[in-house]
């Protein structure tokens, strides 16, 4: 019988999905910043705070995922297992 709650599993799945989406956004923003690096009056100064915010969100979400994994222990969750 698993001691892992459905809520924790759903939170982990949601966070993993969000981390993936934020990672794509960060990569796109970094590319945009590089492309406009030498433009005068470029939107780069506006990109930096947005990029920093997304990076901070990723750090926070990854820390939470790490905490969920630590709470879960080394026993992997098995799909389709009954309680």
Tab-separated table of C-alpha atoms in Angstrom:
chain	number	residue	atom	x	y	z
A	1	UNK	CA	0.000	0.000	0.000
A	2	UNK	CA	1.364	3.391	-0.948
A	3	UNK	CA	1.651	6.139	1.652
A	4	UNK	CA	1.888	8.797	-1.042
A	5	UNK	CA	-1.137	10.999	-1.329
A	6	UNK	CA	-2.952	11.635	-4.549
A	7	UNK	CA	-2.536	15.363	-3.872
A	8	UNK	CA	1.264	15.031	-3.754
A	9	UNK	CA	1.272	13.011	-6.971
A	10	UNK	CA	-0.892	15.589	-8.728
A	11	UNK	CA	1.267	18.428	-7.425
A	12	UNK	CA	4.405	16.704	-8.699
A	13	UNK	CA	2.878	16.108	-12.123
A	14	UNK	CA	1.660	19.707	-12.351
A	15	UNK	CA	5.047	21.089	-11.298
A	16	UNK	CA	6.941	18.868	-13.734
A	17	UNK	CA	4.712	20.066	-16.568
A	18	UNK	CA	5.084	23.715	-15.517
A	19	UNK	CA	8.880	23.416	-15.233
A	20	UNK	CA	8.958	22.154	-18.800
A	21	UNK	CA	6.862	25.063	-20.069
A	22	UNK	CA	8.888	27.628	-18.126
A	23	UNK	CA	12.125	26.098	-19.440
A	24	UNK	CA	10.876	26.661	-23.000
A	25	UNK	CA	9.984	30.268	-22.156
A	26	UNK	CA	13.410	30.852	-20.583
A	27	UNK	CA	15.165	29.447	-23.640
A	28	UNK	CA	13.096	31.667	-25.941
A	29	UNK	CA	13.772	34.761	-23.832
A	30	UNK	CA	17.498	34.017	-23.730
A	31	UNK	CA	17.535	33.659	-27.520
A	32	UNK	CA	15.627	36.917	-27.899
A	33	UNK	CA	18.071	38.684	-25.582
A	34	UNK	CA	21.020	37.385	-27.631
A	35	UNK	CA	19.411	38.440	-30.902
A	36	UNK	CA	18.859	41.986	-29.616
A	37	UNK	CA	22.127	42.267	-27.682
A	38	UNK	CA	23.621	44.928	-29.932
A	39	UNK	CA	20.453	46.832	-30.823
A	40	UNK	CA	20.248	50.296	-29.352
A	41	UNK	CA	16.938	50.891	-27.621
A	42	UNK	CA	16.213	47.190	-27.772
A	43	UNK	CA	13.670	45.485	-25.551
A	44	UNK	CA	16.571	43.685	-23.881
A	45	UNK	CA	16.306	45.778	-20.737
A	46	UNK	CA	12.709	44.600	-20.441
A	47	UNK	CA	13.610	40.989	-21.140
A	48	UNK	CA	16.120	40.716	-18.289
A	49	UNK	CA	13.617	41.187	-15.418
A	50	UNK	CA	11.149	38.800	-17.062
A	51	UNK	CA	13.903	36.246	-17.581
A	52	UNK	CA	15.033	36.626	-13.961
A	53	UNK	CA	11.449	36.125	-12.779
A	54	UNK	CA	11.017	32.943	-14.819
A	55	UNK	CA	14.382	31.641	-13.604
A	56	UNK	CA	13.379	32.312	-9.983
A	57	UNK	CA	10.109	30.460	-10.567
A	58	UNK	CA	12.048	27.493	-11.965
A	59	UNK	CA	14.340	27.410	-8.935
A	60	UNK	CA	11.336	27.483	-6.617
A	61	UNK	CA	9.472	24.770	-8.519
A	62	UNK	CA	12.549	22.554	-8.724
A	63	UNK	CA	13.098	22.947	-4.979
A	64	UNK	CA	9.501	21.881	-4.363
A	65	UNK	CA	9.899	18.906	-6.698
A	66	UNK	CA	13.044	17.938	-4.820
A	67	UNK	CA	11.172	18.184	-1.513
A	68	UNK	CA	8.339	16.026	-2.878
A	69	UNK	CA	10.856	13.434	-4.047
A	70	UNK	CA	12.582	13.487	-0.661
A	71	UNK	CA	9.239	13.064	1.136
A	72	UNK	CA	8.393	10.232	-1.205
A	73	UNK	CA	11.617	8.456	-0.348
A	74	UNK	CA	13.232	5.948	-2.603
A	75	UNK	CA	10.049	3.961	-3.210
A	76	UNK	CA	8.807	4.783	-6.704
A	77	UNK	CA	5.117	5.283	-7.263
A	78	UNK	CA	3.623	2.615	-9.442
A	79	UNK	CA	0.849	3.403	-11.858
A	80	UNK	CA	-2.173	1.218	-11.569
A	81	UNK	CA	-1.366	0.024	-8.063
A	82	UNK	CA	-4.379	-0.275	-5.818
A	83	UNK	CA	-4.512	1.048	-2.270
